mmCIF file of C-alpha atoms in Angstrom:
data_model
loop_
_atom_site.group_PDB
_atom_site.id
_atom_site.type_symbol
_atom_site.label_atom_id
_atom_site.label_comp_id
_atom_site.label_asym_id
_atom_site.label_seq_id
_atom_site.Cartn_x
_atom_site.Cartn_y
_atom_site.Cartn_z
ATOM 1 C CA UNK D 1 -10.857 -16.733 -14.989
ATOM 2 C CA UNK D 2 -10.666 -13.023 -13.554
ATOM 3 C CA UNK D 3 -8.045 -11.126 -12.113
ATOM 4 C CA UNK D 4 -7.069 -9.215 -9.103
ATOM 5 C CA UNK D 5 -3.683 -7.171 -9.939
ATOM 6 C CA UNK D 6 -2.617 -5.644 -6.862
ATOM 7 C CA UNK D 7 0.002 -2.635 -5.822
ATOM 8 C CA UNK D 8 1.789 -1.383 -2.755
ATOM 9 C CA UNK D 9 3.678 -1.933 -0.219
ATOM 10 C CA UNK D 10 3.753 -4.132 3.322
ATOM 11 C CA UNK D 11 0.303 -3.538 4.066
ATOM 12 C CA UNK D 12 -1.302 -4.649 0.998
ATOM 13 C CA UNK D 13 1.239 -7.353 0.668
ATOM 14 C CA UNK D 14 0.253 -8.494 4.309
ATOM 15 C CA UNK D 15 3.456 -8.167 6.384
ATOM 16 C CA UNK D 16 2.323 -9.721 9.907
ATOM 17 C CA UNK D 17 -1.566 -10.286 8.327
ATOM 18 C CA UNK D 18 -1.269 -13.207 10.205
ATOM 19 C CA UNK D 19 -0.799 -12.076 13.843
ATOM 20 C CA UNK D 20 -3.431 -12.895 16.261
ATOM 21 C CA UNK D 21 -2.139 -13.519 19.395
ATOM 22 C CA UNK D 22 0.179 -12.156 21.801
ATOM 23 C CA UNK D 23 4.097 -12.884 20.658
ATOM 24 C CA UNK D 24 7.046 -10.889 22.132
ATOM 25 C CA UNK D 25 9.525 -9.090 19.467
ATOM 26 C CA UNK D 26 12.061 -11.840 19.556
ATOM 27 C CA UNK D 27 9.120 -14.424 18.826
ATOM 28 C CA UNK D 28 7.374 -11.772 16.061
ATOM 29 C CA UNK D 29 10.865 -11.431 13.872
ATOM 30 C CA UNK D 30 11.299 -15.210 14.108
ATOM 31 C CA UNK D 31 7.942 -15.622 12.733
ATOM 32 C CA UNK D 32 7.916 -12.829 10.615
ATOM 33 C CA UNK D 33 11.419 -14.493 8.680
ATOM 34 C CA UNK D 34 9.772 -18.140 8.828
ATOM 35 C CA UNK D 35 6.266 -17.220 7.935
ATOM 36 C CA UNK D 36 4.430 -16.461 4.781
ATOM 37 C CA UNK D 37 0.878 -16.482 5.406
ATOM 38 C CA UNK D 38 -0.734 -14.385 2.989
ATOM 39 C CA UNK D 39 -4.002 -15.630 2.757
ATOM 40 C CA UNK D 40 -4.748 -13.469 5.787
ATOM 41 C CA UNK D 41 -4.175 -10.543 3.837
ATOM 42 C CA UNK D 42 -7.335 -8.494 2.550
ATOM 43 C CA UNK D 43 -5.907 -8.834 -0.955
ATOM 44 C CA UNK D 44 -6.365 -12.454 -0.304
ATOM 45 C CA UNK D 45 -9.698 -12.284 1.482
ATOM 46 C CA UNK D 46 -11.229 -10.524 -1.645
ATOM 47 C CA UNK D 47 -9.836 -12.607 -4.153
ATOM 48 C CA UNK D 48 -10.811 -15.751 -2.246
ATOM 49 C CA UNK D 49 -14.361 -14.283 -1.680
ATOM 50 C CA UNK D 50 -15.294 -13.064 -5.295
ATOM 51 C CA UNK D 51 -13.217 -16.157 -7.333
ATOM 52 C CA UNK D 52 -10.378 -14.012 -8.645
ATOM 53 C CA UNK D 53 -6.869 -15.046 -8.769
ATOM 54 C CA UNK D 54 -4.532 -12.842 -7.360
ATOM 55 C CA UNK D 55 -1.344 -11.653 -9.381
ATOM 56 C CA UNK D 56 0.573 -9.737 -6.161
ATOM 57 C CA UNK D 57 2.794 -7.111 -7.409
ATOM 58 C CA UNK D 58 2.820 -5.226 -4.067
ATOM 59 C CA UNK D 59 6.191 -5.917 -1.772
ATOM 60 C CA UNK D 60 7.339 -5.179 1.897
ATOM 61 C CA UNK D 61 8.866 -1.974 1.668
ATOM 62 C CA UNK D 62 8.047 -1.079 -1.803
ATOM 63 C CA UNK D 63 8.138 2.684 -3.310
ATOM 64 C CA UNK D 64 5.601 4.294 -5.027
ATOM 65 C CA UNK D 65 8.620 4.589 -7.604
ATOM 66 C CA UNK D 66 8.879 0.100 -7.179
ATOM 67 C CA UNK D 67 5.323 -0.654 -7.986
ATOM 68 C CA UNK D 68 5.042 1.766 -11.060
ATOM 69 C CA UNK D 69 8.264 -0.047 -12.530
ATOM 70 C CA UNK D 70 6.894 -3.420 -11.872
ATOM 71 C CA UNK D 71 3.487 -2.354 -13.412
ATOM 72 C CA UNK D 72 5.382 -1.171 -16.400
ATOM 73 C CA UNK D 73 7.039 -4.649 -16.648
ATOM 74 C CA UNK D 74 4.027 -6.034 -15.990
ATOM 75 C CA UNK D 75 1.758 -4.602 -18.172
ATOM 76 C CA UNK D 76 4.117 -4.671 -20.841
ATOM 77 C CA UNK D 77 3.576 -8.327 -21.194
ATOM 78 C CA UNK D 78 0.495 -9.819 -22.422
ATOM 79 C CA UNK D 79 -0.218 -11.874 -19.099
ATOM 80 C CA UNK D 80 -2.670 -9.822 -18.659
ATOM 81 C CA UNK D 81 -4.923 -11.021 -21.349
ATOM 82 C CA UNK D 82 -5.295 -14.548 -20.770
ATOM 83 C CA UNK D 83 -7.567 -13.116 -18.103
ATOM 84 C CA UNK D 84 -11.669 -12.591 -18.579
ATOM 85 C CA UNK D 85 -11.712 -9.563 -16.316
ATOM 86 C CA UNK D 86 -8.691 -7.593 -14.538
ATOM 87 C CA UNK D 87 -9.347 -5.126 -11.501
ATOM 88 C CA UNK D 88 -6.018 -3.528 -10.226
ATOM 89 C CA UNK D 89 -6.020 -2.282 -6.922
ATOM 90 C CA UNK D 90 -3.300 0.007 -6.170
ATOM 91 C CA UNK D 91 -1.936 1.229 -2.535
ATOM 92 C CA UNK D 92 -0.514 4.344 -2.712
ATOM 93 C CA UNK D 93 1.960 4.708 0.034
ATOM 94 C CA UNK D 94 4.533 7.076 1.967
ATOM 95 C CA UNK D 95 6.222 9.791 -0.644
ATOM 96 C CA UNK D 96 9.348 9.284 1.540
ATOM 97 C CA UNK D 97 11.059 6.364 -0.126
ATOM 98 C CA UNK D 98 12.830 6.098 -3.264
ATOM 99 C CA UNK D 99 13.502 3.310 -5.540
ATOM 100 C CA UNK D 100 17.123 3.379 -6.866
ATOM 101 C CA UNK D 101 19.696 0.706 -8.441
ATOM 102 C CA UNK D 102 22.352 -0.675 -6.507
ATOM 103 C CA UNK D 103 25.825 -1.555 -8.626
ATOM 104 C CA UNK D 104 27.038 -3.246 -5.258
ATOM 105 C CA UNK D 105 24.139 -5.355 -4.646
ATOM 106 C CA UNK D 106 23.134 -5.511 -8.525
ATOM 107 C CA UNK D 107 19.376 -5.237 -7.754
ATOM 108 C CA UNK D 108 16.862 -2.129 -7.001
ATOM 109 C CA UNK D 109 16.511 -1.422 -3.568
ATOM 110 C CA UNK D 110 13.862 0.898 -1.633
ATOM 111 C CA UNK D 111 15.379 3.697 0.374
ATOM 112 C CA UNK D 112 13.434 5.354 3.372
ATOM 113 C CA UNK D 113 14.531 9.108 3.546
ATOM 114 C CA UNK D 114 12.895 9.525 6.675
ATOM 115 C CA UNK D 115 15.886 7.502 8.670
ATOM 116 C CA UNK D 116 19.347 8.832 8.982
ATOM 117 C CA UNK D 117 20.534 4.868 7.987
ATOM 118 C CA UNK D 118 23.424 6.051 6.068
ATOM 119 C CA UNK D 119 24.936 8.775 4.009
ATOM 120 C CA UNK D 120 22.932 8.450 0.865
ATOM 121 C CA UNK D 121 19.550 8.780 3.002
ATOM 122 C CA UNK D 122 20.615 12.262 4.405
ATOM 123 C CA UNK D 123 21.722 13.666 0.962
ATOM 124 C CA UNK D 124 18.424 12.801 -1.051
ATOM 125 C CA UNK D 125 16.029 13.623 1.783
ATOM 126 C CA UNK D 126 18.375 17.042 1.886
ATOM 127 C CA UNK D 127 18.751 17.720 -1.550
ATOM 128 C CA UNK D 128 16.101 15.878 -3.820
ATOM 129 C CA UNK D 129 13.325 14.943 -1.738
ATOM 130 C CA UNK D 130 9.968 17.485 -1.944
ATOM 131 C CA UNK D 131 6.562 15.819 -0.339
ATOM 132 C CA UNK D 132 4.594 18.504 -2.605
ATOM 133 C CA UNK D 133 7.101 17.621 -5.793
ATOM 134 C CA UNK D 134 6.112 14.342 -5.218
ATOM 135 C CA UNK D 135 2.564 14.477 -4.927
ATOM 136 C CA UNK D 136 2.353 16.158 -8.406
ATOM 137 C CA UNK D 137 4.654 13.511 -9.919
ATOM 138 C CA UNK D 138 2.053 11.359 -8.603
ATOM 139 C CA UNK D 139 -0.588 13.078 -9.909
ATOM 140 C CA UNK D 140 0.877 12.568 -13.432
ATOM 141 C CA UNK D 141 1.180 8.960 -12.891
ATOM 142 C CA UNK D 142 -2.129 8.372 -11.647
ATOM 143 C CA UNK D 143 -3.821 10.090 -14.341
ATOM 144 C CA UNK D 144 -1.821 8.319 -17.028
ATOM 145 C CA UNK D 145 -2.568 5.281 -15.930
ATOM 146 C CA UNK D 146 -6.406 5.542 -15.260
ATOM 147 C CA UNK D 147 -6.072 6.372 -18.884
ATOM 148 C CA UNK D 148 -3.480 3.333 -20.259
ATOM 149 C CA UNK D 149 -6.223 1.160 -17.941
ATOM 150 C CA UNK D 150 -8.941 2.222 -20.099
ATOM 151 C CA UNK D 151 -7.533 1.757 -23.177
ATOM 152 C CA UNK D 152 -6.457 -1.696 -22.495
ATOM 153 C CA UNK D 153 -10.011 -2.566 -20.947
ATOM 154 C CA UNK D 154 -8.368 -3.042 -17.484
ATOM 155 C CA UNK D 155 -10.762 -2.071 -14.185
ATOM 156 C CA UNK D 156 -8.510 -0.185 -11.688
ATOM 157 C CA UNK D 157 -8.649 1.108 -8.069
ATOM 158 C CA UNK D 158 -6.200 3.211 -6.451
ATOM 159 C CA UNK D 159 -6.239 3.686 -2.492
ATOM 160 C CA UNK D 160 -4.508 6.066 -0.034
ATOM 161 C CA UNK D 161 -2.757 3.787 2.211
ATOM 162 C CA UNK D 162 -1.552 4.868 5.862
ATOM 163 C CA UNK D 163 -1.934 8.813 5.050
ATOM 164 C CA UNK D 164 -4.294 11.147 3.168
ATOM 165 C CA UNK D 165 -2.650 12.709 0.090
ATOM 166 C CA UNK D 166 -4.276 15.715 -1.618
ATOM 167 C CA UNK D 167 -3.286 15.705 -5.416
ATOM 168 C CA UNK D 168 -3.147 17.704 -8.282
ATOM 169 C CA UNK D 169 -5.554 15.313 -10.767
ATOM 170 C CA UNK D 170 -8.776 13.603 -8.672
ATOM 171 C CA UNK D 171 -8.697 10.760 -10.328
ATOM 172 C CA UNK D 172 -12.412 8.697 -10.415
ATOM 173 C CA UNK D 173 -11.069 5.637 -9.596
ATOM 174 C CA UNK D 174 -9.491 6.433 -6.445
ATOM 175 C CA UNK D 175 -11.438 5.098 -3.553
ATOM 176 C CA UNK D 176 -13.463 7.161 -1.407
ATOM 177 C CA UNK D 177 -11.796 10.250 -3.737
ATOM 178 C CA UNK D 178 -13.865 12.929 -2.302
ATOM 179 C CA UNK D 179 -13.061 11.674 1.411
ATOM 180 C CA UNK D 180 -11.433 13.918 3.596
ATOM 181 C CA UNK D 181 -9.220 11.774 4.738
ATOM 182 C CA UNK D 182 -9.585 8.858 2.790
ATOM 183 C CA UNK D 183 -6.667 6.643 3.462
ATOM 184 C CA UNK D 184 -6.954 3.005 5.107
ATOM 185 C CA UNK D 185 -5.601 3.901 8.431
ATOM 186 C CA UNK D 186 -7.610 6.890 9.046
ATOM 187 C CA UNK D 187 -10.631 4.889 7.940
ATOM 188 C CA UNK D 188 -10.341 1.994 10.626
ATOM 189 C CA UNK D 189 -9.170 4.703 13.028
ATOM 190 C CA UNK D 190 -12.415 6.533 12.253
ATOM 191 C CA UNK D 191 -14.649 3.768 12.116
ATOM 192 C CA UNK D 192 -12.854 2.620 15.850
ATOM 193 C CA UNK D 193 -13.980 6.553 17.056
ATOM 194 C CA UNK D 194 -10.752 8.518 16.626
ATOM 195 C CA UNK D 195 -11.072 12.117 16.227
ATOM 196 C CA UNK D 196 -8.738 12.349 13.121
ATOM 197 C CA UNK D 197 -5.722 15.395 13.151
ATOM 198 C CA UNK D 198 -4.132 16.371 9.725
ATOM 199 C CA UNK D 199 -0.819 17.335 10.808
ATOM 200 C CA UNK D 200 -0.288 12.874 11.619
ATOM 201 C CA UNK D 201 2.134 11.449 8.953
ATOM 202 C CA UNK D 202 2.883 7.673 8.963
ATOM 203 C CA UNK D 203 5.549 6.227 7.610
ATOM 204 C CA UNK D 204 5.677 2.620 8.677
ATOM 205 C CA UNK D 205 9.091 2.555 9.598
ATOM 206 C CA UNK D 206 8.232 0.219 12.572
ATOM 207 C CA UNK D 207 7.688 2.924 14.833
ATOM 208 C CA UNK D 208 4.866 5.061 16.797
ATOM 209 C CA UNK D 209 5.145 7.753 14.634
ATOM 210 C CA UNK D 210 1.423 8.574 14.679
ATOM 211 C CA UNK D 211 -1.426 9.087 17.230
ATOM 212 C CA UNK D 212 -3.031 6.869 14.449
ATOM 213 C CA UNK D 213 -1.407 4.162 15.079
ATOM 214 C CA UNK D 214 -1.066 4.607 18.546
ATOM 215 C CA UNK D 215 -4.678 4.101 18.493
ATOM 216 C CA UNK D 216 -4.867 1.416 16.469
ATOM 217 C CA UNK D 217 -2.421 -0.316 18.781
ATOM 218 C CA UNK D 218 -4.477 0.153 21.806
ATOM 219 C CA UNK D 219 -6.992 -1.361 19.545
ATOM 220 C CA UNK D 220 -5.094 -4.028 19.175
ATOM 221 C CA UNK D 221 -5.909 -4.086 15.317
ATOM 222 C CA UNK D 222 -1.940 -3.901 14.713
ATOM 223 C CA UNK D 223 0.855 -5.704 16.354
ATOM 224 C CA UNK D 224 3.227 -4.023 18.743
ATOM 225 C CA UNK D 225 6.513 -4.658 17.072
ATOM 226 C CA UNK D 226 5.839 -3.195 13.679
ATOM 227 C CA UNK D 227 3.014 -1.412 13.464
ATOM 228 C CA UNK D 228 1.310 -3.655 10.629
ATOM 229 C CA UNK D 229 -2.318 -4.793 10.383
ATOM 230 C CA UNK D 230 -2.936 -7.718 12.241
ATOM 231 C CA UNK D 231 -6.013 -10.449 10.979
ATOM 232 C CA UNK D 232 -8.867 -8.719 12.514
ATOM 233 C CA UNK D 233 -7.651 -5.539 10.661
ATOM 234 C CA UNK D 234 -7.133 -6.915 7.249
ATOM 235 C CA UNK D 235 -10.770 -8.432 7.298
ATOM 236 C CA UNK D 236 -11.500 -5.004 8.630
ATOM 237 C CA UNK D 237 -9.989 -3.384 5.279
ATOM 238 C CA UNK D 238 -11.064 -6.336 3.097
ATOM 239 C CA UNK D 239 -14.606 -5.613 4.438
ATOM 240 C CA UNK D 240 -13.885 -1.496 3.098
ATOM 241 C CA UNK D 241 -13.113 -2.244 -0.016
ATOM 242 C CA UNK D 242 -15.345 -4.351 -1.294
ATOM 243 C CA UNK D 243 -17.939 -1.737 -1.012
ATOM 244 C CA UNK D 244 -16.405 0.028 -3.716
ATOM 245 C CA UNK D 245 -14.800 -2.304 -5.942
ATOM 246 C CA UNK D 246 -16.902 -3.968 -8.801
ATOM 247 C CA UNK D 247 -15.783 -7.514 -8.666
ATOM 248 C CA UNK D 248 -19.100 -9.065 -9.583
ATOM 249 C CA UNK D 249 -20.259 -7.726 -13.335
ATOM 250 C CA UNK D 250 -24.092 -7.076 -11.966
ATOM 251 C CA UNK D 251 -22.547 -4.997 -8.698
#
């Protein structure tokens, strides 16, 4: 049996993956806490369409700063060996949240420094938070782990998610590497005729932050209430990907 090990955070998860019709906000958080329909996420749609089984690491919400902690745990484990052939794919998303422990709540929780939802926010966005910093301590993590991948004999894909990041290492496995931009989003948008802009930062907060997703809402490829792919999207992204990726040995 293969593998398909994936990263990230809502989108690759598939928050609201399964929205296809018209629902008002109360109607979309209702089914948003009630459903769990995953199989409409592209994650799914690959694994489903090459035979893979897919070991979801990626979370609603998640940090860069979660998902290398949970591949850490993960790969620390020999899970991954029972396996014939493992392909990671790895979202990359905003450099705006932070994953921290909480002694109140006695769990790690992701914190989004680009809301003023509390005290804490406003001193590490103030104080500790650098987007540049943390592209380079991306950078390092990337390139260690394209190189713990290939030691182990694990295949792995990284992907920019909702915005283009420029890095200090260009790593080979990162999809569509040489693409200016490169991330999800700005794909669909560009493939639906949007003249991109550089200076459009997303950071799925659940709000029109972007002329990106602006777009894409008038495309009615995400819902209006938070901003996430909807099903026509993810088999939109699904679709992307599997251009690139080598699921099949002979591909």
């Amino acid at each position: 049996m293969n593998a398909l090990i994936t990263f990230g955070c809502s989108w690759t998860k598939g928050v609201g993956s399964w929205y296809d019709k018209e629902l008002s906000y109360k109607d979309y958080l209702n089914c948003s806490a009630t459903l769990s329909k995953d199989e409409y996420s592209f994650r799914t749609i690959l694994a489903k369409r090459h035979g893979y089984k897919n070991i979801n690491l990626s979370a609603s919400a998640s940090s860069n700063g979660k998902q290398f902690r949970l591949a850490e745990e993960y790969f620390n484990t020999d899970n991954y060996k029972k396996f014939d052939k493992v392909i990671v794919l790895w979202g990359i998303t905003s450099t705006s949240r932070m994953d921290i422990w909480s002694n109140k709540k006695k769990k790690y929780q992701s914190i989004f420094l680009n809301t003023n939802e509390g005290e804490i926010n406003n001193i590490l966005r103030e104080e500790h938070y650098d987007h540049k910093v943390e592209l380079n301590r991306l950078s390092e993590q990337i390139l260690h782990w394209d190189k713990y991948f290939s030691m182990i004999g694990v295949e792995n894909y990284w992907f920019d998610t909702f915005n283009h990041h420029e890095y200090r290492y260009t790593s080979p496995n990162m999809i569509l590497g040489e693409k200016t931009p490169r991330d999800l989003m700005s794909l669909i948008c560009e493939e639906e005729g949007l003249v991109l802009k550089r200076d459009d930062y997303h950071f799925s907060s659940w709000w029109r932050d972007s002329e990106r997703i602006k777009f894409l809402e008038q495309k009615k490829l995400v819902n209006p209430h938070s901003f996430h792919p909807n099903r026509i999207c993810h088999e939109k992204i699904a679709d992307m990907i599997d251009n690139y990726v080598k699921f099949c040995y002979n591909k």
